[in-house]
Amino acid sequence: MSSRRQAYFKPSAQPEVVPSGAPTELVHAFHCKLPGYAPTRLVSLDGLAKEFCVDAVYLKEESNRIGVPSFKILGASWGTFRAVARKLKLPLDCELAEVKEATKLNPTTLYAATAGNHGRAVARVGSLLGLRVEIFVPTGMHPDTMRFITDEGAHLTIVSGNYDDTVRTACEESQKSGAILIQDMAWEGYEEIPNWIVEGYSTMLREVDAQLPAQHTPTHILTPVGVGSLAQAVVAHYASPTHPSRPTIIAVEPDMAACLHNALTTGTSTTIETQPTILAGLNCGTVSLTAWPLLRAAVSVAVTVSDHEAHTACTYLSSQNVDAGPCGGATVAALRRLVLSSADRHAAGLDGHSVLVLLCTEGARAYYYAAEA
C-alpha cells in the first residue's frame, strides 16, 4: 500500500540529553498507594524467540493495570496528583485521602483529550480523588470505548475532527473554565504536566528491570509511540548513563499515523495527516514537544505496522494467553516485520544473542477490522 514505509535506522544512536525529574522511587512509592496496585506480568515468549532465532523475547503485559486495561493510568495518576498537589499546596508524600479531603474544600475539574486509554485513565484517577472530569474524544471512537470512559463517571464530549483537533479543543475549553488539563502531549507553554506523566511511566520500566532474569540483560526495547510520551520514558530510563544496560530502542507506529517515523526521516518534527486505523491509541499526527529531542537522539530504529499485522499479532498473543489490543500487539508485529527481512534484521542488530523486551500497552478491546483481501 502507498502508506508502507521502509524501516528507519540510525547507526549508533546515543542520547544527547537525559531528562531530570522526580526520583523514580518517589513515583513508585506513590503508585504503591493506589488501590489495586501490583506489578503487571512479564511474559516469556519462548516460541517466538525460537522462531526468530534470538536468545529471548519478553513481553510486558499491561492488560490490567490498577483496574484499567492500559499502562496509561501510571502516567495519568502521577501527572494528576502532581498537578492537584501543586494547586492545593500539598506535599508529594501526602496520602490520597488527604488529597481527596482537600479537593472537597477546593473543587477541581480535570480536562483531557484522548483516543481512548488516556481518557479512561484520567477518569479513573478523577474518581479516586473525587474530582469532576471532562473528556474530549475525536469522531469515530468505538462506542464501547466511550462507554468505558463515562462508566468511570466522566462527562464526554465528541469533537468533530481528529486527535490533534481534539487536543486543541480540550486545551481551549480548559482555559475558559479554569480546569486542569491533564494531557500526555507537550507543546510550547504546556510542558510540565506532560513531563510528570512521562515520569509516571517509569514504574513500568522499573518493574521490567526487577522481573528480568539475571542472565538476561535487554539488548532491544520495542515501544509503541503515539505522541511519544511512553517512548520518551523509555529513553529516559534506558538511555540514562546510570542504567546498566544501553539497549537499542525501537519505536513502533501504525502505517497510517507515523509522525515520529516522518520526523526522523526528514529531520524535522511536523504535524502530519493521519488515516483511520485499529491502532486508535497511536493515531497521532504530532510528536510531543518534549519527547522529540530525546527520540531524535536515542531511537535507533523506527518501524511501522499495518492494521492486518497488528490484528494478526493480537491473535497470536491470544493463543499465548496474553490479553492484547492492537496497540499492545504492535510491538510483536514490528518485531516480525524486522526479522522477516534479512537486511532489516542485520541493521537492527538482531542475532542469536539478542534479548528483547516488547511493551504490550493495552488489553483486548473492541475494534472495527475488515480482513485484507
mmCIF file with all atom_site columns, C-alpha atoms in Angstrom, residues 109-319:
data_model
loop_
_atom_site.group_PDB
_atom_site.id
_atom_site.type_symbol
_atom_site.label_atom_id
_atom_site.label_alt_id
_atom_site.label_comp_id
_atom_site.label_asym_id
_atom_site.label_entity_id
_atom_site.label_seq_id
_atom_site.pdbx_PDB_ins_code
_atom_site.Cartn_x
_atom_site.Cartn_y
_atom_site.Cartn_z
_atom_site.occupancy
_atom_site.B_iso_or_equiv
_atom_site.pdbx_formal_charge
_atom_site.auth_seq_id
_atom_site.auth_comp_id
_atom_site.auth_asym_id
_atom_site.auth_atom_id
_atom_site.pdbx_PDB_model_num
ATOM 1   C CA . THR A 1 109 ? -12.055 19.774  37.443 1.00 0.00 ? 109 THR A CA 1
ATOM 2   C CA . LEU A 1 110 ? -9.812  17.772  35.117 1.00 0.00 ? 110 LEU A CA 1
ATOM 3   C CA . TYR A 1 111 ? -9.933  18.065  31.325 1.00 0.00 ? 111 TYR A CA 1
ATOM 4   C CA . ALA A 1 112 ? -8.269  15.663  28.881 1.00 0.00 ? 112 ALA A CA 1
ATOM 5   C CA . ALA A 1 113 ? -8.348  14.705  25.217 1.00 0.00 ? 113 ALA A CA 1
ATOM 6   C CA . THR A 1 114 ? -7.989  11.054  24.343 1.00 0.00 ? 114 THR A CA 1
ATOM 7   C CA . ALA A 1 115 ? -8.023  8.372   21.689 1.00 0.00 ? 115 ALA A CA 1
ATOM 8   C CA . GLY A 1 116 ? -9.276  6.011   24.402 1.00 0.00 ? 116 GLY A CA 1
ATOM 9   C CA . ASN A 1 117 ? -6.963  4.733   27.106 1.00 0.00 ? 117 ASN A CA 1
ATOM 10  C CA . HIS A 1 118 ? -5.614  8.042   28.431 1.00 0.00 ? 118 HIS A CA 1
ATOM 11  C CA . GLY A 1 119 ? -9.098  9.444   28.917 1.00 0.00 ? 119 GLY A CA 1
ATOM 12  C CA . ARG A 1 120 ? -10.300 6.380   30.752 1.00 0.00 ? 120 ARG A CA 1
ATOM 13  C CA . ALA A 1 121 ? -7.235  6.554   32.996 1.00 0.00 ? 121 ALA A CA 1
ATOM 14  C CA . VAL A 1 122 ? -7.800  10.240  33.799 1.00 0.00 ? 122 VAL A CA 1
ATOM 15  C CA . ALA A 1 123 ? -11.446 9.481   34.521 1.00 0.00 ? 123 ALA A CA 1
ATOM 16  C CA . ARG A 1 124 ? -10.455 6.699   36.924 1.00 0.00 ? 124 ARG A CA 1
ATOM 17  C CA . VAL A 1 125 ? -7.979  8.953   38.734 1.00 0.00 ? 125 VAL A CA 1
ATOM 18  C CA . GLY A 1 126 ? -10.604 11.672  38.982 1.00 0.00 ? 126 GLY A CA 1
ATOM 19  C CA . SER A 1 127 ? -12.965 9.173   40.557 1.00 0.00 ? 127 SER A CA 1
ATOM 20  C CA . LEU A 1 128 ? -10.312 8.120   43.077 1.00 0.00 ? 128 LEU A CA 1
ATOM 21  C CA . LEU A 1 129 ? -9.639  11.719  44.098 1.00 0.00 ? 129 LEU A CA 1
ATOM 22  C CA . GLY A 1 130 ? -13.217 12.980  43.989 1.00 0.00 ? 130 GLY A CA 1
ATOM 23  C CA . LEU A 1 131 ? -12.657 15.281  41.004 1.00 0.00 ? 131 LEU A CA 1
ATOM 24  C CA . ARG A 1 132 ? -15.011 16.241  38.197 1.00 0.00 ? 132 ARG A CA 1
ATOM 25  C CA . VAL A 1 133 ? -13.666 15.051  34.827 1.00 0.00 ? 133 VAL A CA 1
ATOM 26  C CA . GLU A 1 134 ? -14.385 16.244  31.275 1.00 0.00 ? 134 GLU A CA 1
ATOM 27  C CA . ILE A 1 135 ? -13.047 14.019  28.485 1.00 0.00 ? 135 ILE A CA 1
ATOM 28  C CA . PHE A 1 136 ? -12.892 15.070  24.817 1.00 0.00 ? 136 PHE A CA 1
ATOM 29  C CA . VAL A 1 137 ? -12.756 12.410  22.093 1.00 0.00 ? 137 VAL A CA 1
ATOM 30  C CA . PRO A 1 138 ? -12.428 12.519  18.291 1.00 0.00 ? 138 PRO A CA 1
ATOM 31  C CA . THR A 1 139 ? -15.152 11.343  15.940 1.00 0.00 ? 139 THR A CA 1
ATOM 32  C CA . GLY A 1 140 ? -15.146 7.664   15.055 1.00 0.00 ? 140 GLY A CA 1
ATOM 33  C CA . MET A 1 141 ? -14.339 6.302   18.507 1.00 0.00 ? 141 MET A CA 1
ATOM 34  C CA . HIS A 1 142 ? -15.811 2.865   19.197 1.00 0.00 ? 142 HIS A CA 1
ATOM 35  C CA . PRO A 1 143 ? -18.974 3.128   21.332 1.00 0.00 ? 143 PRO A CA 1
ATOM 36  C CA . ASP A 1 144 ? -17.584 0.661   23.876 1.00 0.00 ? 144 ASP A CA 1
ATOM 37  C CA . THR A 1 145 ? -14.539 2.863   24.420 1.00 0.00 ? 145 THR A CA 1
ATOM 38  C CA . MET A 1 146 ? -16.737 5.886   25.053 1.00 0.00 ? 146 MET A CA 1
ATOM 39  C CA . ARG A 1 147 ? -18.936 3.902   27.419 1.00 0.00 ? 147 ARG A CA 1
ATOM 40  C CA . PHE A 1 148 ? -15.928 2.774   29.461 1.00 0.00 ? 148 PHE A CA 1
ATOM 41  C CA . ILE A 1 149 ? -14.970 6.428   29.946 1.00 0.00 ? 149 ILE A CA 1
ATOM 42  C CA . THR A 1 150 ? -18.425 7.532   31.047 1.00 0.00 ? 150 THR A CA 1
ATOM 43  C CA . ASP A 1 151 ? -18.718 4.473   33.298 1.00 0.00 ? 151 ASP A CA 1
ATOM 44  C CA . GLU A 1 152 ? -15.826 5.966   35.280 1.00 0.00 ? 152 GLU A CA 1
ATOM 45  C CA . GLY A 1 153 ? -18.025 8.983   35.997 1.00 0.00 ? 153 GLY A CA 1
ATOM 46  C CA . ALA A 1 154 ? -16.590 11.387  33.423 1.00 0.00 ? 154 ALA A CA 1
ATOM 47  C CA . HIS A 1 155 ? -18.572 13.672  31.133 1.00 0.00 ? 155 HIS A CA 1
ATOM 48  C CA . LEU A 1 156 ? -17.710 13.045  27.486 1.00 0.00 ? 156 LEU A CA 1
ATOM 49  C CA . THR A 1 157 ? -17.664 15.463  24.537 1.00 0.00 ? 157 THR A CA 1
ATOM 50  C CA . ILE A 1 158 ? -17.225 14.293  20.933 1.00 0.00 ? 158 ILE A CA 1
ATOM 51  C CA . VAL A 1 159 ? -15.135 16.679  18.825 1.00 0.00 ? 159 VAL A CA 1
ATOM 52  C CA . SER A 1 160 ? -15.636 16.894  15.070 1.00 0.00 ? 160 SER A CA 1
ATOM 53  C CA . GLY A 1 161 ? -12.087 16.157  13.962 1.00 0.00 ? 161 GLY A CA 1
ATOM 54  C CA . ASN A 1 162 ? -9.031  14.006  14.595 1.00 0.00 ? 162 ASN A CA 1
ATOM 55  C CA . TYR A 1 163 ? -6.895  13.554  17.704 1.00 0.00 ? 163 TYR A CA 1
ATOM 56  C CA . ASP A 1 164 ? -4.924  16.778  17.235 1.00 0.00 ? 164 ASP A CA 1
ATOM 57  C CA . ASP A 1 165 ? -8.182  18.719  16.795 1.00 0.00 ? 165 ASP A CA 1
ATOM 58  C CA . THR A 1 166 ? -9.477  17.133  19.991 1.00 0.00 ? 166 THR A CA 1
ATOM 59  C CA . VAL A 1 167 ? -6.387  18.139  21.962 1.00 0.00 ? 167 VAL A CA 1
ATOM 60  C CA . ARG A 1 168 ? -6.758  21.739  20.796 1.00 0.00 ? 168 ARG A CA 1
ATOM 61  C CA . THR A 1 169 ? -10.408 21.780  21.816 1.00 0.00 ? 169 THR A CA 1
ATOM 62  C CA . ALA A 1 170 ? -9.692  20.328  25.260 1.00 0.00 ? 170 ALA A CA 1
ATOM 63  C CA . CYS A 1 171 ? -6.951  22.904  25.789 1.00 0.00 ? 171 CYS A CA 1
ATOM 64  C CA . GLU A 1 172 ? -9.164  25.823  24.758 1.00 0.00 ? 172 GLU A CA 1
ATOM 65  C CA . GLU A 1 173 ? -12.081 24.664  26.903 1.00 0.00 ? 173 GLU A CA 1
ATOM 66  C CA . SER A 1 174 ? -9.879  24.065  29.950 1.00 0.00 ? 174 SER A CA 1
ATOM 67  C CA . GLN A 1 175 ? -8.528  27.608  29.678 1.00 0.00 ? 175 GLN A CA 1
ATOM 68  C CA . LYS A 1 176 ? -12.058 29.020  29.531 1.00 0.00 ? 176 LYS A CA 1
ATOM 69  C CA . SER A 1 177 ? -13.205 27.074  32.589 1.00 0.00 ? 177 SER A CA 1
ATOM 70  C CA . GLY A 1 178 ? -10.039 27.209  34.686 1.00 0.00 ? 178 GLY A CA 1
ATOM 71  C CA . ALA A 1 179 ? -9.807  23.411  34.798 1.00 0.00 ? 179 ALA A CA 1
ATOM 72  C CA . ILE A 1 180 ? -6.537  21.471  34.961 1.00 0.00 ? 180 ILE A CA 1
ATOM 73  C CA . LEU A 1 181 ? -5.613  19.972  31.584 1.00 0.00 ? 181 LEU A CA 1
ATOM 74  C CA . ILE A 1 182 ? -4.092  16.504  32.014 1.00 0.00 ? 182 ILE A CA 1
ATOM 75  C CA . GLN A 1 183 ? -2.512  15.766  28.645 1.00 0.00 ? 183 GLN A CA 1
ATOM 76  C CA . ASP A 1 184 ? 0.361   13.437  27.771 1.00 0.00 ? 184 ASP A CA 1
ATOM 77  C CA . MET A 1 185 ? 1.352   15.599  24.809 1.00 0.00 ? 185 MET A CA 1
ATOM 78  C CA . ALA A 1 186 ? 3.521   18.680  25.294 1.00 0.00 ? 186 ALA A CA 1
ATOM 79  C CA . TRP A 1 187 ? 3.614   21.867  23.234 1.00 0.00 ? 187 TRP A CA 1
ATOM 80  C CA . GLU A 1 188 ? 5.122   25.293  23.758 1.00 0.00 ? 188 GLU A CA 1
ATOM 81  C CA . GLY A 1 189 ? 3.785   26.670  27.024 1.00 0.00 ? 189 GLY A CA 1
ATOM 82  C CA . TYR A 1 190 ? 2.398   23.311  28.161 1.00 0.00 ? 190 TYR A CA 1
ATOM 83  C CA . GLU A 1 191 ? 5.266   21.068  29.179 1.00 0.00 ? 191 GLU A CA 1
ATOM 84  C CA . GLU A 1 192 ? 5.257   20.441  32.933 1.00 0.00 ? 192 GLU A CA 1
ATOM 85  C CA . ILE A 1 193 ? 2.251   18.123  33.275 1.00 0.00 ? 193 ILE A CA 1
ATOM 86  C CA . PRO A 1 194 ? 3.227   16.017  30.220 1.00 0.00 ? 194 PRO A CA 1
ATOM 87  C CA . ASN A 1 195 ? 6.666   15.541  31.769 1.00 0.00 ? 195 ASN A CA 1
ATOM 88  C CA . TRP A 1 196 ? 5.062   14.423  35.036 1.00 0.00 ? 196 TRP A CA 1
ATOM 89  C CA . ILE A 1 197 ? 3.023   11.916  33.054 1.00 0.00 ? 197 ILE A CA 1
ATOM 90  C CA . VAL A 1 198 ? 6.231   10.621  31.466 1.00 0.00 ? 198 VAL A CA 1
ATOM 91  C CA . GLU A 1 199 ? 7.721   10.245  34.951 1.00 0.00 ? 199 GLU A CA 1
ATOM 92  C CA . GLY A 1 200 ? 4.729   8.119   35.899 1.00 0.00 ? 200 GLY A CA 1
ATOM 93  C CA . TYR A 1 201 ? 5.583   5.561   33.239 1.00 0.00 ? 201 TYR A CA 1
ATOM 94  C CA . SER A 1 202 ? 8.914   4.881   34.957 1.00 0.00 ? 202 SER A CA 1
ATOM 95  C CA . THR A 1 203 ? 7.191   2.466   37.345 1.00 0.00 ? 203 THR A CA 1
ATOM 96  C CA . MET A 1 204 ? 6.521   0.032   34.499 1.00 0.00 ? 204 MET A CA 1
ATOM 97  C CA . LEU A 1 205 ? 10.161  0.128   33.417 1.00 0.00 ? 205 LEU A CA 1
ATOM 98  C CA . ARG A 1 206 ? 11.394  -0.356  36.994 1.00 0.00 ? 206 ARG A CA 1
ATOM 99  C CA . GLU A 1 207 ? 9.213   -3.456  37.129 1.00 0.00 ? 207 GLU A CA 1
ATOM 100 C CA . VAL A 1 208 ? 10.741  -4.795  33.916 1.00 0.00 ? 208 VAL A CA 1
ATOM 101 C CA . ASP A 1 209 ? 14.238  -4.422  35.362 1.00 0.00 ? 209 ASP A CA 1
ATOM 102 C CA . ALA A 1 210 ? 13.208  -6.292  38.510 1.00 0.00 ? 210 ALA A CA 1
ATOM 103 C CA . GLN A 1 211 ? 11.413  -9.066  36.609 1.00 0.00 ? 211 GLN A CA 1
ATOM 104 C CA . LEU A 1 212 ? 14.062  -9.929  34.020 1.00 0.00 ? 212 LEU A CA 1
ATOM 105 C CA . PRO A 1 213 ? 16.178  -12.978 34.888 1.00 0.00 ? 213 PRO A CA 1
ATOM 106 C CA . ALA A 1 214 ? 19.688  -12.075 35.987 1.00 0.00 ? 214 ALA A CA 1
ATOM 107 C CA . GLN A 1 215 ? 21.217  -13.771 32.946 1.00 0.00 ? 215 GLN A CA 1
ATOM 108 C CA . HIS A 1 216 ? 19.164  -11.720 30.507 1.00 0.00 ? 216 HIS A CA 1
ATOM 109 C CA . THR A 1 217 ? 20.210  -8.112  30.040 1.00 0.00 ? 217 THR A CA 1
ATOM 110 C CA . PRO A 1 218 ? 17.953  -6.484  27.443 1.00 0.00 ? 218 PRO A CA 1
ATOM 111 C CA . THR A 1 219 ? 19.588  -5.673  24.123 1.00 0.00 ? 219 THR A CA 1
ATOM 112 C CA . HIS A 1 220 ? 16.467  -4.265  22.428 1.00 0.00 ? 220 HIS A CA 1
ATOM 113 C CA . ILE A 1 221 ? 13.352  -2.467  23.721 1.00 0.00 ? 221 ILE A CA 1
ATOM 114 C CA . LEU A 1 222 ? 10.323  -2.159  21.429 1.00 0.00 ? 222 LEU A CA 1
ATOM 115 C CA . THR A 1 223 ? 7.880   0.588   22.378 1.00 0.00 ? 223 THR A CA 1
ATOM 116 C CA . PRO A 1 224 ? 4.742   1.982   20.750 1.00 0.00 ? 224 PRO A CA 1
ATOM 117 C CA . VAL A 1 225 ? 4.892   5.715   20.053 1.00 0.00 ? 225 VAL A CA 1
ATOM 118 C CA . GLY A 1 226 ? 1.665   7.699   19.559 1.00 0.00 ? 226 GLY A CA 1
ATOM 119 C CA . VAL A 1 227 ? 2.688   11.225  20.589 1.00 0.00 ? 227 VAL A CA 1
ATOM 120 C CA . GLY A 1 228 ? 5.901   9.774   22.014 1.00 0.00 ? 228 GLY A CA 1
ATOM 121 C CA . SER A 1 229 ? 5.470   10.101  25.779 1.00 0.00 ? 229 SER A CA 1
ATOM 122 C CA . LEU A 1 230 ? 5.976   6.410   26.568 1.00 0.00 ? 230 LEU A CA 1
ATOM 123 C CA . ALA A 1 231 ? 8.936   6.300   24.189 1.00 0.00 ? 231 ALA A CA 1
ATOM 124 C CA . GLN A 1 232 ? 10.293  9.377   25.984 1.00 0.00 ? 232 GLN A CA 1
ATOM 125 C CA . ALA A 1 233 ? 10.055  7.467   29.267 1.00 0.00 ? 233 ALA A CA 1
ATOM 126 C CA . VAL A 1 234 ? 11.846  4.509   27.685 1.00 0.00 ? 234 VAL A CA 1
ATOM 127 C CA . VAL A 1 235 ? 14.678  6.769   26.521 1.00 0.00 ? 235 VAL A CA 1
ATOM 128 C CA . ALA A 1 236 ? 14.913  8.481   29.914 1.00 0.00 ? 236 ALA A CA 1
ATOM 129 C CA . HIS A 1 237 ? 15.127  5.099   31.630 1.00 0.00 ? 237 HIS A CA 1
ATOM 130 C CA . TYR A 1 238 ? 17.300  3.004   29.339 1.00 0.00 ? 238 TYR A CA 1
ATOM 131 C CA . ALA A 1 239 ? 19.495  5.689   27.768 1.00 0.00 ? 239 ALA A CA 1
ATOM 132 C CA . SER A 1 240 ? 20.430  7.118   31.147 1.00 0.00 ? 240 SER A CA 1
ATOM 133 C CA . PRO A 1 241 ? 24.153  6.904   31.899 1.00 0.00 ? 241 PRO A CA 1
ATOM 134 C CA . THR A 1 242 ? 23.261  5.279   35.225 1.00 0.00 ? 242 THR A CA 1
ATOM 135 C CA . HIS A 1 243 ? 21.367  2.362   33.682 1.00 0.00 ? 243 HIS A CA 1
ATOM 136 C CA . PRO A 1 244 ? 23.473  -0.822  33.446 1.00 0.00 ? 244 PRO A CA 1
ATOM 137 C CA . SER A 1 245 ? 22.038  -1.661  30.025 1.00 0.00 ? 245 SER A CA 1
ATOM 138 C CA . ARG A 1 246 ? 22.025  0.601   26.975 1.00 0.00 ? 246 ARG A CA 1
ATOM 139 C CA . PRO A 1 247 ? 19.654  -1.345  24.710 1.00 0.00 ? 247 PRO A CA 1
ATOM 140 C CA . THR A 1 248 ? 18.679  -0.480  21.160 1.00 0.00 ? 248 THR A CA 1
ATOM 141 C CA . ILE A 1 249 ? 15.378  1.414   21.282 1.00 0.00 ? 249 ILE A CA 1
ATOM 142 C CA . ILE A 1 250 ? 12.906  0.502   18.542 1.00 0.00 ? 250 ILE A CA 1
ATOM 143 C CA . ALA A 1 251 ? 9.884   2.769   18.006 1.00 0.00 ? 251 ALA A CA 1
ATOM 144 C CA . VAL A 1 252 ? 6.654   1.334   16.603 1.00 0.00 ? 252 VAL A CA 1
ATOM 145 C CA . GLU A 1 253 ? 3.839   3.238   14.862 1.00 0.00 ? 253 GLU A CA 1
ATOM 146 C CA . PRO A 1 254 ? 0.861   2.495   12.605 1.00 0.00 ? 254 PRO A CA 1
ATOM 147 C CA . ASP A 1 255 ? 1.359   2.758   8.861  1.00 0.00 ? 255 ASP A CA 1
ATOM 148 C CA . MET A 1 256 ? -1.466  5.291   8.919  1.00 0.00 ? 256 MET A CA 1
ATOM 149 C CA . ALA A 1 257 ? -0.057  7.553   11.637 1.00 0.00 ? 257 ALA A CA 1
ATOM 150 C CA . ALA A 1 258 ? 3.728   7.580   11.596 1.00 0.00 ? 258 ALA A CA 1
ATOM 151 C CA . CYS A 1 259 ? 4.549   11.056  12.893 1.00 0.00 ? 259 CYS A CA 1
ATOM 152 C CA . LEU A 1 260 ? 7.829   10.011  14.537 1.00 0.00 ? 260 LEU A CA 1
ATOM 153 C CA . HIS A 1 261 ? 8.994   7.985   11.529 1.00 0.00 ? 261 HIS A CA 1
ATOM 154 C CA . ASN A 1 262 ? 8.327   11.027  9.358  1.00 0.00 ? 262 ASN A CA 1
ATOM 155 C CA . ALA A 1 263 ? 10.188  13.306  11.767 1.00 0.00 ? 263 ALA A CA 1
ATOM 156 C CA . LEU A 1 264 ? 13.203  11.012  11.983 1.00 0.00 ? 264 LEU A CA 1
ATOM 157 C CA . THR A 1 265 ? 13.333  10.582  8.213  1.00 0.00 ? 265 THR A CA 1
ATOM 158 C CA . THR A 1 266 ? 13.059  14.292  7.437  1.00 0.00 ? 266 THR A CA 1
ATOM 159 C CA . GLY A 1 267 ? 14.929  15.546  10.498 1.00 0.00 ? 267 GLY A CA 1
ATOM 160 C CA . THR A 1 268 ? 12.056  17.860  11.421 1.00 0.00 ? 268 THR A CA 1
ATOM 161 C CA . SER A 1 269 ? 9.015   17.238  13.602 1.00 0.00 ? 269 SER A CA 1
ATOM 162 C CA . THR A 1 270 ? 5.868   18.492  11.873 1.00 0.00 ? 270 THR A CA 1
ATOM 163 C CA . THR A 1 271 ? 2.196   17.614  12.080 1.00 0.00 ? 271 THR A CA 1
ATOM 164 C CA . ILE A 1 272 ? 1.129   15.005  9.528  1.00 0.00 ? 272 ILE A CA 1
ATOM 165 C CA . GLU A 1 273 ? -2.264  13.908  8.275  1.00 0.00 ? 273 GLU A CA 1
ATOM 166 C CA . THR A 1 274 ? -3.324  10.530  9.642  1.00 0.00 ? 274 THR A CA 1
ATOM 167 C CA . GLN A 1 275 ? -5.835  7.958   8.461  1.00 0.00 ? 275 GLN A CA 1
ATOM 168 C CA . PRO A 1 276 ? -8.189  5.682   10.428 1.00 0.00 ? 276 PRO A CA 1
ATOM 169 C CA . THR A 1 277 ? -6.504  2.663   11.995 1.00 0.00 ? 277 THR A CA 1
ATOM 170 C CA . ILE A 1 278 ? -7.392  -0.010  14.535 1.00 0.00 ? 278 ILE A CA 1
ATOM 171 C CA . LEU A 1 279 ? -4.346  1.199   16.479 1.00 0.00 ? 279 LEU A CA 1
ATOM 172 C CA . ALA A 1 280 ? -6.510  4.038   17.756 1.00 0.00 ? 280 ALA A CA 1
ATOM 173 C CA . GLY A 1 281 ? -4.307  4.979   20.702 1.00 0.00 ? 281 GLY A CA 1
ATOM 174 C CA . LEU A 1 282 ? -1.390  5.501   18.317 1.00 0.00 ? 282 LEU A CA 1
ATOM 175 C CA . ASN A 1 283 ? -3.344  7.516   15.748 1.00 0.00 ? 283 ASN A CA 1
ATOM 176 C CA . CYS A 1 284 ? -1.496  10.766  16.443 1.00 0.00 ? 284 CYS A CA 1
ATOM 177 C CA . GLY A 1 285 ? -0.192  13.280  13.942 1.00 0.00 ? 285 GLY A CA 1
ATOM 178 C CA . THR A 1 286 ? 2.253   15.254  16.083 1.00 0.00 ? 286 THR A CA 1
ATOM 179 C CA . VAL A 1 287 ? 5.191   14.214  18.269 1.00 0.00 ? 287 VAL A CA 1
ATOM 180 C CA . SER A 1 288 ? 5.139   15.714  21.760 1.00 0.00 ? 288 SER A CA 1
ATOM 181 C CA . LEU A 1 289 ? 7.425   18.750  22.005 1.00 0.00 ? 289 LEU A CA 1
ATOM 182 C CA . THR A 1 290 ? 9.404   17.413  24.971 1.00 0.00 ? 290 THR A CA 1
ATOM 183 C CA . ALA A 1 291 ? 9.684   13.915  23.509 1.00 0.00 ? 291 ALA A CA 1
ATOM 184 C CA . TRP A 1 292 ? 11.079  14.871  20.111 1.00 0.00 ? 292 TRP A CA 1
ATOM 185 C CA . PRO A 1 293 ? 14.649  15.918  21.074 1.00 0.00 ? 293 PRO A CA 1
ATOM 186 C CA . LEU A 1 294 ? 15.156  12.726  23.083 1.00 0.00 ? 294 LEU A CA 1
ATOM 187 C CA . LEU A 1 295 ? 13.646  10.429  20.475 1.00 0.00 ? 295 LEU A CA 1
ATOM 188 C CA . ARG A 1 296 ? 15.657  12.063  17.704 1.00 0.00 ? 296 ARG A CA 1
ATOM 189 C CA . ALA A 1 297 ? 18.827  11.430  19.691 1.00 0.00 ? 297 ALA A CA 1
ATOM 190 C CA . ALA A 1 298 ? 18.172  7.961   21.083 1.00 0.00 ? 298 ALA A CA 1
ATOM 191 C CA . VAL A 1 299 ? 15.783  5.987   18.871 1.00 0.00 ? 299 VAL A CA 1
ATOM 192 C CA . SER A 1 300 ? 17.844  3.606   16.762 1.00 0.00 ? 300 SER A CA 1
ATOM 193 C CA . VAL A 1 301 ? 15.052  2.024   14.712 1.00 0.00 ? 301 VAL A CA 1
ATOM 194 C CA . ALA A 1 302 ? 11.539  3.135   13.734 1.00 0.00 ? 302 ALA A CA 1
ATOM 195 C CA . VAL A 1 303 ? 9.096   0.636   12.237 1.00 0.00 ? 303 VAL A CA 1
ATOM 196 C CA . THR A 1 304 ? 5.509   0.977   11.064 1.00 0.00 ? 304 THR A CA 1
ATOM 197 C CA . VAL A 1 305 ? 2.914   -1.793  11.045 1.00 0.00 ? 305 VAL A CA 1
ATOM 198 C CA . SER A 1 306 ? -0.361  -2.310  9.225  1.00 0.00 ? 306 SER A CA 1
ATOM 199 C CA . ASP A 1 307 ? -3.757  -2.987  10.754 1.00 0.00 ? 307 ASP A CA 1
ATOM 200 C CA . HIS A 1 308 ? -3.522  -6.537  9.437  1.00 0.00 ? 308 HIS A CA 1
ATOM 201 C CA . GLU A 1 309 ? -0.141  -7.090  11.095 1.00 0.00 ? 309 GLU A CA 1
ATOM 202 C CA . ALA A 1 310 ? -1.381  -5.693  14.408 1.00 0.00 ? 310 ALA A CA 1
ATOM 203 C CA . HIS A 1 311 ? -4.563  -7.778  14.267 1.00 0.00 ? 311 HIS A CA 1
ATOM 204 C CA . THR A 1 312 ? -2.557  -10.905 13.471 1.00 0.00 ? 312 THR A CA 1
ATOM 205 C CA . ALA A 1 313 ? -0.259  -10.163 16.419 1.00 0.00 ? 313 ALA A CA 1
ATOM 206 C CA . CYS A 1 314 ? -3.280  -9.894  18.736 1.00 0.00 ? 314 CYS A CA 1
ATOM 207 C CA . THR A 1 315 ? -4.499  -13.276 17.514 1.00 0.00 ? 315 THR A CA 1
ATOM 208 C CA . TYR A 1 316 ? -1.080  -14.808 18.170 1.00 0.00 ? 316 TYR A CA 1
ATOM 209 C CA . LEU A 1 317 ? -0.863  -13.282 21.646 1.00 0.00 ? 317 LEU A CA 1
ATOM 210 C CA . SER A 1 318 ? -4.316  -14.608 22.488 1.00 0.00 ? 318 SER A CA 1
ATOM 211 C CA . SER A 1 319 ? -3.003  -18.102 21.700 1.00 0.00 ? 319 SER A CA 1
#
